[in-house]
Amino acid sequence: MNTPELHAVILAGGRGTRFWPRSRTAMPKQLLPVVGELSLLQQTIRRVRDLIPPERVWVITSELLRAKVRKQLPDVPASQIVAEPEGRNTAPAIALAAALIAQQNPDAVMAVLPSDHLILDEAGYLNVLESASRAASGDKLVVLGIQPRYAETGYGYIEFPQGVKAGRKTAVEVVSFREKPEQSVAEEFLAAGNFYWNSGQFLWRAGTILDAVKAHLPKTYKAVASLPSPGSRKFKAALAKAYPKTDKTSIDYGILEKADNIAGFPCKDFGWNDVGSWEAVYQLAPKDERGNAADTPVELLDASGNYVDAPGKFVALVDVHDLIVVDTKDALLICPRAEAQKVSALVKALEKSGWNKLT
């Protein structure tokens, strides 16, 4: 089977609140060089460049971020960096991209990719994308599951049939999608061997996903199906009028949990990391003999397991352990590494207290 025409749809409108105070509304996580010299968004585009040239890349972002995205991705056509008039979750964003791609070629396959994940084994990852794109060239909605490394409670899971082997080259049926589990359930999933992390990466023909949107989210389909070309002068006004009429829901709830043509790839671990918190960055960073990671000059006295991000400052830590320390020009975060996920709740608390200028 020939490899189909493959487009990348990058979802890049999120705020990255768990990376406060470095990530802010006007410069969120995906636009930052969290790991490496390139931003996470730039890394996302670079790693698929051998399969998908810039002229087949589409980025769905916000009006606030569109200019910054264009600056970071000068090779991507400006008309294919599309700003949502308002955030409506992933189902409308994906439906919008599908409608625009279908104007060019309804048989084109879309690889829907988050803008803020890290993948270490890029060659292995591209092999998976090639296999998945061929599987998606028919009428299947294809999802990528990642072989779990531990019992993670922060991810949803994809249940495959019993006995499925990681790394297979062909798609297999998906038994069910499972919500983020409690710790005991996550441990059961890990022991069972047929539950895989839901990576939030999907492949399907533009026409196939539009058919699913029409069947399960008819309001969204009606809103996006008749939009003019993104290069048209009428596009922005038409989108602003139509987009608020879409269903505000995720692709998982809105489509995948209802459709009967789901297939998946139980992938071997190709170094996937959603870089979901400062703890994740700590895990990826080089460390000293006591497990400290720092990107600035430090003096550490009886300190271990700490992560320090304070560019331009000398930092001294004395007899403290397993902390996250992140310093910016107007804010300082200090929290236990074990509570790094709570940073998102902190941002909500700041907004509630009127500290919007810090978020």
mmCIF file of C-alpha atoms in Angstrom:
data_model
loop_
_atom_site.group_PDB
_atom_site.id
_atom_site.type_symbol
_atom_site.label_atom_id
_atom_site.label_comp_id
_atom_site.label_asym_id
_atom_site.label_seq_id
_atom_site.Cartn_x
_atom_site.Cartn_y
_atom_site.Cartn_z
ATOM 1 C CA MET A 1 0.000 0.000 0.000
ATOM 2 C CA ASN A 2 1.356 3.419 -0.921
ATOM 3 C CA THR A 3 1.854 6.019 1.772
ATOM 4 C CA PRO A 4 -1.024 8.514 1.497
ATOM 5 C CA GLU A 5 -0.709 12.270 1.332
ATOM 6 C CA LEU A 6 -0.044 13.107 4.962
ATOM 7 C CA HIS A 7 -0.778 16.419 6.695
ATOM 8 C CA ALA A 8 0.121 17.429 10.239
ATOM 9 C CA VAL A 9 -2.471 19.199 12.374
ATOM 10 C CA ILE A 10 -0.799 20.732 15.416
ATOM 11 C CA LEU A 11 -3.016 21.798 18.306
ATOM 12 C CA ALA A 12 -1.247 24.793 19.828
ATOM 13 C CA GLY A 13 -3.823 26.887 21.649
ATOM 14 C CA GLY A 14 -3.304 25.695 25.225
ATOM 15 C CA ARG A 15 -2.035 27.701 28.197
ATOM 16 C CA GLY A 16 0.326 25.245 29.891
ATOM 17 C CA THR A 17 -0.711 26.338 33.392
ATOM 18 C CA ARG A 18 1.315 23.596 35.115
ATOM 19 C CA PHE A 19 4.452 25.394 33.907
ATOM 20 C CA TRP A 20 3.745 28.627 35.728
ATOM 21 C CA PRO A 21 5.529 30.981 36.274
ATOM 22 C CA ARG A 22 7.543 30.338 33.092
ATOM 23 C CA SER A 23 4.414 29.594 31.020
ATOM 24 C CA ARG A 24 1.915 32.448 30.774
ATOM 25 C CA THR A 25 -1.223 33.135 28.752
ATOM 26 C CA ALA A 26 0.722 35.262 26.279
ATOM 27 C CA MET A 27 3.717 32.873 26.067
ATOM 28 C CA PRO A 28 2.597 29.358 26.997
ATOM 29 C CA LYS A 29 4.519 26.131 27.362
ATOM 30 C CA GLN A 30 4.427 25.081 23.704
ATOM 31 C CA LEU A 31 6.247 28.255 22.638
ATOM 32 C CA LEU A 32 9.009 27.837 25.225
ATOM 33 C CA PRO A 33 12.305 25.908 24.967
ATOM 34 C CA VAL A 34 11.361 23.751 27.955
ATOM 35 C CA VAL A 35 13.732 20.949 26.905
ATOM 36 C CA GLY A 36 16.463 21.857 24.416
ATOM 37 C CA GLU A 37 17.076 25.033 22.422
ATOM 38 C CA LEU A 38 13.955 24.889 20.241
ATOM 39 C CA SER A 39 10.458 25.453 21.557
ATOM 40 C CA LEU A 40 8.289 22.377 21.993
ATOM 41 C CA LEU A 41 6.203 23.535 19.018
ATOM 42 C CA GLN A 42 9.281 23.872 16.817
ATOM 43 C CA GLN A 43 10.450 20.419 17.894
ATOM 44 C CA THR A 44 7.045 18.978 16.967
ATOM 45 C CA ILE A 45 7.339 20.318 13.413
ATOM 46 C CA ARG A 46 11.014 19.401 13.057
ATOM 47 C CA ARG A 47 10.616 15.756 14.073
ATOM 48 C CA VAL A 48 8.046 15.033 11.327
ATOM 49 C CA ARG A 49 9.763 17.041 8.572
ATOM 50 C CA ASP A 50 10.948 13.913 6.708
ATOM 51 C CA LEU A 51 7.320 12.768 6.326
ATOM 52 C CA ILE A 52 5.424 16.054 6.246
ATOM 53 C CA PRO A 53 6.806 19.178 4.530
ATOM 54 C CA PRO A 54 5.880 22.639 5.863
ATOM 55 C CA GLU A 55 3.304 23.186 3.118
ATOM 56 C CA ARG A 56 1.254 20.328 4.599
ATOM 57 C CA VAL A 57 1.436 21.567 8.195
ATOM 58 C CA TRP A 58 -1.602 23.167 9.842
ATOM 59 C CA VAL A 59 -1.499 24.823 13.253
ATOM 60 C CA ILE A 60 -4.672 25.562 15.202
ATOM 61 C CA THR A 61 -3.947 28.205 17.816
ATOM 62 C CA SER A 62 -5.496 31.312 19.394
ATOM 63 C CA GLU A 63 -5.673 34.867 18.125
ATOM 64 C CA LEU A 64 -3.410 35.912 20.989
ATOM 65 C CA LEU A 65 -0.687 33.440 19.963
ATOM 66 C CA ARG A 66 -0.990 33.441 16.176
ATOM 67 C CA ALA A 67 1.688 36.081 15.526
ATOM 68 C CA LYS A 68 4.139 34.317 17.848
ATOM 69 C CA VAL A 69 3.449 30.978 16.164
ATOM 70 C CA ARG A 70 4.045 32.508 12.733
ATOM 71 C CA LYS A 71 7.349 33.930 13.940
ATOM 72 C CA GLN A 72 8.472 30.532 15.228
ATOM 73 C CA LEU A 73 7.307 28.684 12.085
ATOM 74 C CA PRO A 74 8.252 30.915 9.138
ATOM 75 C CA ASP A 75 8.182 28.011 6.652
ATOM 76 C CA VAL A 76 4.540 27.104 7.362
ATOM 77 C CA PRO A 77 2.079 28.964 5.067
ATOM 78 C CA ALA A 78 0.517 31.843 6.981
ATOM 79 C CA SER A 79 -2.989 30.819 5.904
ATOM 80 C CA GLN A 80 -2.430 27.431 7.555
ATOM 81 C CA ILE A 81 -1.766 28.949 10.975
ATOM 82 C CA VAL A 82 -5.395 29.315 11.991
ATOM 83 C CA ALA A 83 -6.601 31.210 15.050
ATOM 84 C CA GLU A 84 -9.720 29.976 16.799
ATOM 85 C CA PRO A 85 -12.037 32.883 17.653
ATOM 86 C CA GLU A 86 -12.433 31.244 21.072
ATOM 87 C CA GLY A 87 -11.302 28.026 22.705
ATOM 88 C CA ARG A 88 -13.891 25.257 22.199
ATOM 89 C CA ASN A 89 -11.807 22.175 23.116
ATOM 90 C CA THR A 90 -10.257 19.683 20.723
ATOM 91 C CA ALA A 91 -13.264 18.400 18.742
ATOM 92 C CA PRO A 92 -14.068 21.739 17.042
ATOM 93 C CA ALA A 93 -10.367 22.456 16.454
ATOM 94 C CA ILE A 94 -9.860 19.109 14.728
ATOM 95 C CA ALA A 95 -13.103 19.431 12.761
ATOM 96 C CA LEU A 96 -12.017 22.870 11.573
ATOM 97 C CA ALA A 97 -8.666 21.544 10.358
ATOM 98 C CA ALA A 98 -10.353 18.596 8.665
ATOM 99 C CA ALA A 99 -12.760 20.868 6.805
ATOM 100 C CA LEU A 100 -9.906 23.049 5.531
ATOM 101 C CA ILE A 101 -7.764 20.082 4.470
ATOM 102 C CA ALA A 102 -10.765 18.455 2.774
ATOM 103 C CA GLN A 103 -11.092 21.526 0.582
ATOM 104 C CA GLN A 104 -7.745 20.478 -0.921
ATOM 105 C CA ASN A 105 -8.038 16.691 -0.682
ATOM 106 C CA PRO A 106 -10.682 14.819 1.347
ATOM 107 C CA ASP A 107 -8.571 11.659 1.038
ATOM 108 C CA ALA A 108 -5.550 13.261 2.695
ATOM 109 C CA VAL A 109 -4.622 11.719 6.044
ATOM 110 C CA MET A 110 -4.326 14.030 9.038
ATOM 111 C CA ALA A 111 -1.860 13.307 11.825
ATOM 112 C CA VAL A 112 -3.294 15.210 14.784
ATOM 113 C CA LEU A 113 -0.405 16.011 17.120
ATOM 114 C CA PRO A 114 -0.092 17.955 20.375
ATOM 115 C CA SER A 115 2.327 20.874 20.211
ATOM 116 C CA ASP A 116 3.969 20.361 23.594
ATOM 117 C CA HIS A 117 5.147 16.759 23.827
ATOM 118 C CA LEU A 118 8.664 15.337 23.665
ATOM 119 C CA ILE A 119 9.764 12.236 21.730
ATOM 120 C CA LEU A 120 13.296 10.930 22.163
ATOM 121 C CA ASP A 121 13.374 8.070 19.616
ATOM 122 C CA GLU A 122 12.377 10.064 16.553
ATOM 123 C CA ALA A 123 13.259 7.331 14.041
ATOM 124 C CA GLY A 124 11.060 4.822 15.860
ATOM 125 C CA TYR A 125 8.297 7.392 16.059
ATOM 126 C CA LEU A 126 8.381 8.113 12.320
ATOM 127 C CA ASN A 127 8.108 4.388 11.600
ATOM 128 C CA VAL A 128 4.923 4.315 13.697
ATOM 129 C CA LEU A 129 3.509 7.361 11.894
ATOM 130 C CA GLU A 130 4.141 5.756 8.510
ATOM 131 C CA SER A 131 2.355 2.548 9.525
ATOM 132 C CA ALA A 132 -0.489 4.464 11.148
ATOM 133 C CA SER A 133 -0.959 6.731 8.125
ATOM 134 C CA ARG A 134 -1.428 3.700 5.890
ATOM 135 C CA ALA A 135 -3.944 2.222 8.335
ATOM 136 C CA ALA A 136 -5.815 5.533 8.381
ATOM 137 C CA SER A 137 -6.021 5.793 4.583
ATOM 138 C CA GLY A 138 -9.187 3.691 4.652
ATOM 139 C CA ASP A 139 -12.153 4.404 6.899
ATOM 140 C CA LYS A 140 -10.586 3.879 10.310
ATOM 141 C CA LEU A 141 -10.025 6.439 13.058
ATOM 142 C CA VAL A 142 -6.554 5.512 14.298
ATOM 143 C CA VAL A 143 -5.223 6.224 17.791
ATOM 144 C CA LEU A 144 -1.705 5.770 19.182
ATOM 145 C CA GLY A 145 -1.255 4.106 22.544
ATOM 146 C CA ILE A 146 2.077 4.136 24.375
ATOM 147 C CA GLN A 147 3.277 1.088 26.306
ATOM 148 C CA PRO A 148 3.191 2.315 29.916
ATOM 149 C CA ARG A 149 6.420 2.544 31.867
ATOM 150 C CA TYR A 150 4.678 2.775 35.264
ATOM 151 C CA ALA A 151 1.208 3.051 36.785
ATOM 152 C CA GLU A 152 0.412 6.653 35.797
ATOM 153 C CA THR A 153 -2.808 8.222 37.114
ATOM 154 C CA GLY A 154 -2.505 11.406 35.056
ATOM 155 C CA TYR A 155 -3.201 9.803 31.645
ATOM 156 C CA GLY A 156 -6.210 8.204 30.055
ATOM 157 C CA TYR A 157 -5.733 4.637 28.846
ATOM 158 C CA ILE A 158 -6.586 2.711 25.681
ATOM 159 C CA GLU A 159 -7.666 -0.897 26.228
ATOM 160 C CA PHE A 160 -6.541 -3.303 23.506
ATOM 161 C CA PRO A 161 -7.453 -7.000 23.229
ATOM 162 C CA GLN A 162 -5.772 -9.433 25.595
ATOM 163 C CA GLY A 163 -2.428 -10.727 24.341
ATOM 164 C CA VAL A 164 -1.716 -7.768 22.074
ATOM 165 C CA LYS A 165 1.991 -7.199 21.504
ATOM 166 C CA ALA A 166 3.622 -3.769 21.576
ATOM 167 C CA GLY A 167 5.234 -2.605 18.376
ATOM 168 C CA ARG A 168 3.023 -4.412 15.867
ATOM 169 C CA LYS A 169 3.035 -2.929 12.360
ATOM 170 C CA THR A 170 -0.709 -3.197 11.789
ATOM 171 C CA ALA A 171 -3.633 -1.639 13.601
ATOM 172 C CA VAL A 172 -5.760 -3.591 16.053
ATOM 173 C CA GLU A 173 -9.258 -2.992 17.387
ATOM 174 C CA VAL A 174 -9.698 -0.743 20.406
ATOM 175 C CA VAL A 175 -11.774 -2.370 23.149
ATOM 176 C CA SER A 176 -12.406 0.790 25.162
ATOM 177 C CA PHE A 177 -11.092 4.123 26.350
ATOM 178 C CA ARG A 178 -10.561 4.532 30.082
ATOM 179 C CA GLU A 179 -10.503 7.770 32.042
ATOM 180 C CA LYS A 180 -7.595 8.784 34.259
ATOM 181 C CA PRO A 181 -7.641 6.023 36.908
ATOM 182 C CA GLU A 182 -7.082 5.869 40.630
ATOM 183 C CA GLN A 183 -3.672 4.520 41.649
ATOM 184 C CA SER A 184 -4.934 0.999 42.364
ATOM 185 C CA VAL A 185 -6.681 0.816 38.977
ATOM 186 C CA ALA A 186 -3.582 2.164 37.190
ATOM 187 C CA GLU A 187 -1.577 -0.630 38.803
ATOM 188 C CA GLU A 188 -4.133 -3.159 37.561
ATOM 189 C CA PHE A 189 -3.865 -1.707 34.053
ATOM 190 C CA LEU A 190 -0.083 -1.981 34.146
ATOM 191 C CA ALA A 191 -0.202 -5.592 35.345
ATOM 192 C CA ALA A 192 -2.791 -6.595 32.723
ATOM 193 C CA GLY A 193 -0.456 -5.631 29.874
ATOM 194 C CA ASN A 194 -3.148 -4.621 27.364
ATOM 195 C CA PHE A 195 -3.772 -1.084 28.601
ATOM 196 C CA TYR A 196 -1.723 1.658 26.954
ATOM 197 C CA TRP A 197 -1.353 5.357 27.684
ATOM 198 C CA ASN A 198 -3.525 7.505 25.429
ATOM 199 C CA SER A 199 -0.960 9.795 23.799
ATOM 200 C CA GLY A 200 -3.513 12.202 22.323
ATOM 201 C CA GLN A 201 -2.205 11.506 18.813
ATOM 202 C CA PHE A 202 -4.618 10.481 16.073
ATOM 203 C CA LEU A 203 -4.554 9.738 12.343
ATOM 204 C CA TRP A 204 -7.509 9.647 9.936
ATOM 205 C CA ARG A 205 -8.590 10.793 6.511
ATOM 206 C CA ALA A 206 -10.056 14.277 6.490
ATOM 207 C CA GLY A 207 -13.226 12.871 4.943
ATOM 208 C CA THR A 208 -13.493 10.077 7.527
ATOM 209 C CA ILE A 209 -13.333 12.363 10.542
ATOM 210 C CA LEU A 210 -15.770 14.793 8.917
ATOM 211 C CA ASP A 211 -18.224 11.932 8.460
ATOM 212 C CA ALA A 212 -17.847 11.131 12.165
ATOM 213 C CA VAL A 213 -18.342 14.783 13.119
ATOM 214 C CA LYS A 214 -21.474 14.923 10.948
ATOM 215 C CA ALA A 215 -22.845 11.813 12.663
ATOM 216 C CA HIS A 216 -21.997 12.640 16.277
ATOM 217 C CA LEU A 217 -21.574 16.443 16.414
ATOM 218 C CA PRO A 218 -23.885 17.784 13.693
ATOM 219 C CA LYS A 219 -23.772 21.367 14.972
ATOM 220 C CA THR A 220 -20.005 21.375 14.676
ATOM 221 C CA TYR A 221 -20.140 19.855 11.213
ATOM 222 C CA LYS A 222 -22.607 22.484 10.012
ATOM 223 C CA ALA A 223 -20.429 25.255 11.439
ATOM 224 C CA VAL A 224 -17.196 24.207 9.694
ATOM 225 C CA ALA A 225 -18.368 22.466 6.524
ATOM 226 C CA SER A 226 -19.151 25.583 4.503
ATOM 227 C CA LEU A 227 -16.239 27.816 5.518
ATOM 228 C CA PRO A 228 -14.375 29.563 2.693
ATOM 229 C CA SER A 229 -10.729 28.851 1.945
ATOM 230 C CA PRO A 230 -8.368 29.959 4.744
ATOM 231 C CA GLY A 231 -6.634 32.167 2.182
ATOM 232 C CA SER A 232 -9.856 34.018 1.448
ATOM 233 C CA ARG A 233 -10.494 37.517 2.762
ATOM 234 C CA LYS A 234 -13.879 36.278 3.960
ATOM 235 C CA PHE A 235 -12.427 33.451 6.041
ATOM 236 C CA LYS A 236 -11.793 35.243 9.341
ATOM 237 C CA ALA A 237 -15.244 36.824 9.502
ATOM 238 C CA ALA A 238 -16.955 33.586 8.487
ATOM 239 C CA LEU A 239 -15.031 31.637 11.114
ATOM 240 C CA ALA A 240 -15.839 34.204 13.816
ATOM 241 C CA LYS A 241 -19.545 33.818 13.029
ATOM 242 C CA ALA A 242 -19.589 30.027 12.741
ATOM 243 C CA TYR A 243 -17.170 28.827 15.403
ATOM 244 C CA PRO A 244 -19.192 29.758 18.523
ATOM 245 C CA LYS A 245 -21.922 27.427 17.180
ATOM 246 C CA THR A 246 -19.662 24.365 17.497
ATOM 247 C CA ASP A 247 -19.982 21.823 20.310
ATOM 248 C CA LYS A 248 -17.597 22.627 23.137
ATOM 249 C CA THR A 249 -16.201 19.149 23.721
ATOM 250 C CA SER A 250 -13.088 17.027 23.349
ATOM 251 C CA ILE A 251 -12.450 14.683 20.444
ATOM 252 C CA ASP A 252 -12.436 11.800 22.951
ATOM 253 C CA TYR A 253 -15.883 12.504 24.402
ATOM 254 C CA GLY A 254 -17.414 13.915 21.244
ATOM 255 C CA ILE A 255 -16.263 11.320 18.707
ATOM 256 C CA LEU A 256 -13.955 8.511 19.801
ATOM 257 C CA GLU A 257 -16.111 7.125 22.608
ATOM 258 C CA LYS A 258 -19.102 6.979 20.233
ATOM 259 C CA ALA A 259 -17.603 5.824 16.927
ATOM 260 C CA ASP A 260 -17.469 2.163 15.894
ATOM 261 C CA ASN A 261 -14.582 2.416 13.422
ATOM 262 C CA ILE A 262 -11.720 2.926 15.893
ATOM 263 C CA ALA A 263 -8.404 1.133 15.441
ATOM 264 C CA GLY A 264 -5.165 1.616 17.299
ATOM 265 C CA PHE A 265 -1.466 0.957 17.466
ATOM 266 C CA PRO A 266 -0.081 -0.419 20.746
ATOM 267 C CA CYS A 267 3.272 1.311 20.402
ATOM 268 C CA LYS A 268 6.523 0.431 22.067
ATOM 269 C CA ASP A 269 7.867 3.269 24.151
ATOM 270 C CA PHE A 270 9.604 5.600 21.688
ATOM 271 C CA GLY A 271 10.611 8.023 24.414
ATOM 272 C CA TRP A 272 7.241 9.774 24.544
ATOM 273 C CA ASN A 273 6.752 12.308 27.314
ATOM 274 C CA ASP A 274 3.917 14.818 27.533
ATOM 275 C CA VAL A 275 6.212 17.097 29.575
ATOM 276 C CA GLY A 276 3.170 17.682 31.748
ATOM 277 C CA SER A 277 4.748 19.358 34.769
ATOM 278 C CA TRP A 278 7.978 20.664 36.259
ATOM 279 C CA GLU A 279 8.452 17.171 37.698
ATOM 280 C CA ALA A 280 8.566 15.813 34.140
ATOM 281 C CA VAL A 281 11.252 18.357 33.223
ATOM 282 C CA TYR A 282 13.221 17.367 36.320
ATOM 283 C CA GLN A 283 13.079 13.720 35.244
ATOM 284 C CA LEU A 284 14.487 14.642 31.822
ATOM 285 C CA ALA A 285 17.238 16.962 33.090
ATOM 286 C CA PRO A 286 20.862 15.954 33.803
ATOM 287 C CA LYS A 287 21.540 15.658 37.531
ATOM 288 C CA ASP A 288 24.434 15.727 39.944
ATOM 289 C CA GLU A 289 25.394 12.854 42.212
ATOM 290 C CA ARG A 290 22.678 13.827 44.721
ATOM 291 C CA GLY A 291 19.945 14.097 42.137
ATOM 292 C CA ASN A 292 19.863 17.886 41.834
ATOM 293 C CA ALA A 293 19.175 19.507 38.444
ATOM 294 C CA ALA A 294 19.940 23.176 37.811
ATOM 295 C CA ASP A 295 20.388 25.455 34.814
ATOM 296 C CA THR A 296 22.114 28.199 36.789
ATOM 297 C CA PRO A 297 25.145 28.401 39.132
ATOM 298 C CA VAL A 298 24.237 26.835 42.473
ATOM 299 C CA GLU A 299 25.722 25.980 45.838
ATOM 300 C CA LEU A 300 24.013 22.975 47.382
ATOM 301 C CA LEU A 301 24.679 22.076 51.009
ATOM 302 C CA ASP A 302 23.072 18.839 52.198
ATOM 303 C CA ALA A 303 20.437 19.266 49.459
ATOM 304 C CA SER A 304 19.147 16.535 47.174
ATOM 305 C CA GLY A 305 16.572 15.868 44.490
ATOM 306 C CA ASN A 306 15.914 19.529 43.707
ATOM 307 C CA TYR A 307 15.122 21.213 40.368
ATOM 308 C CA VAL A 308 16.253 24.835 39.972
ATOM 309 C CA ASP A 309 15.282 27.089 37.042
ATOM 310 C CA ALA A 310 16.522 30.605 37.787
ATOM 311 C CA PRO A 311 18.369 32.056 34.774
ATOM 312 C CA GLY A 312 20.834 34.807 35.624
ATOM 313 C CA LYS A 313 20.835 34.147 39.361
ATOM 314 C CA PHE A 314 23.098 32.319 41.756
ATOM 315 C CA VAL A 315 21.009 29.981 43.922
ATOM 316 C CA ALA A 316 21.989 28.456 47.248
ATOM 317 C CA LEU A 317 20.012 25.610 48.784
ATOM 318 C CA VAL A 318 20.687 24.391 52.304
ATOM 319 C CA ASP A 319 19.280 21.159 53.732
ATOM 320 C CA VAL A 320 16.239 21.050 51.438
ATOM 321 C CA HIS A 321 15.111 18.109 49.381
ATOM 322 C CA ASP A 322 12.896 17.304 46.390
ATOM 323 C CA LEU A 323 11.855 20.881 45.641
ATOM 324 C CA ILE A 324 10.911 22.703 42.444
ATOM 325 C CA VAL A 325 12.343 26.246 42.354
ATOM 326 C CA VAL A 326 11.433 28.387 39.329
ATOM 327 C CA ASP A 327 12.260 32.094 39.261
ATOM 328 C CA THR A 328 11.174 34.731 36.734
ATOM 329 C CA LYS A 329 11.416 38.515 36.756
ATOM 330 C CA ASP A 330 8.042 38.914 38.482
ATOM 331 C CA ALA A 331 7.284 35.605 40.212
ATOM 332 C CA LEU A 332 8.909 32.809 42.190
ATOM 333 C CA LEU A 333 7.568 29.274 42.545
ATOM 334 C CA ILE A 334 8.692 26.913 45.286
ATOM 335 C CA CYS A 335 6.878 23.623 45.737
ATOM 336 C CA PRO A 336 7.577 19.967 46.521
ATOM 337 C CA ARG A 337 8.299 17.949 43.387
ATOM 338 C CA ALA A 338 5.608 15.496 44.443
ATOM 339 C CA GLU A 339 3.014 18.287 44.238
ATOM 340 C CA ALA A 340 4.060 19.724 40.874
ATOM 341 C CA GLN A 341 0.661 18.941 39.335
ATOM 342 C CA LYS A 342 -0.946 21.407 41.764
ATOM 343 C CA VAL A 343 0.671 24.342 39.961
ATOM 344 C CA SER A 344 -2.323 24.375 37.616
ATOM 345 C CA ALA A 345 -4.627 24.854 40.619
ATOM 346 C CA LEU A 346 -2.336 27.641 41.812
ATOM 347 C CA VAL A 347 -2.893 29.528 38.546
ATOM 348 C CA LYS A 348 -6.665 29.282 39.056
ATOM 349 C CA ALA A 349 -6.219 30.600 42.583
ATOM 350 C CA LEU A 350 -4.182 33.554 41.279
ATOM 351 C CA GLU A 351 -6.932 34.391 38.798
ATOM 352 C CA LYS A 352 -9.573 34.158 41.507
ATOM 353 C CA SER A 353 -7.504 36.501 43.697
ATOM 354 C CA GLY A 354 -7.179 39.092 40.939
ATOM 355 C CA TRP A 355 -3.535 38.398 40.003
ATOM 356 C CA ASN A 356 -4.386 38.079 36.298
ATOM 357 C CA LYS A 357 -1.292 40.015 35.274
ATOM 358 C CA LEU A 358 0.788 37.105 36.580
ATOM 359 C CA THR A 359 -1.076 34.414 34.655
#
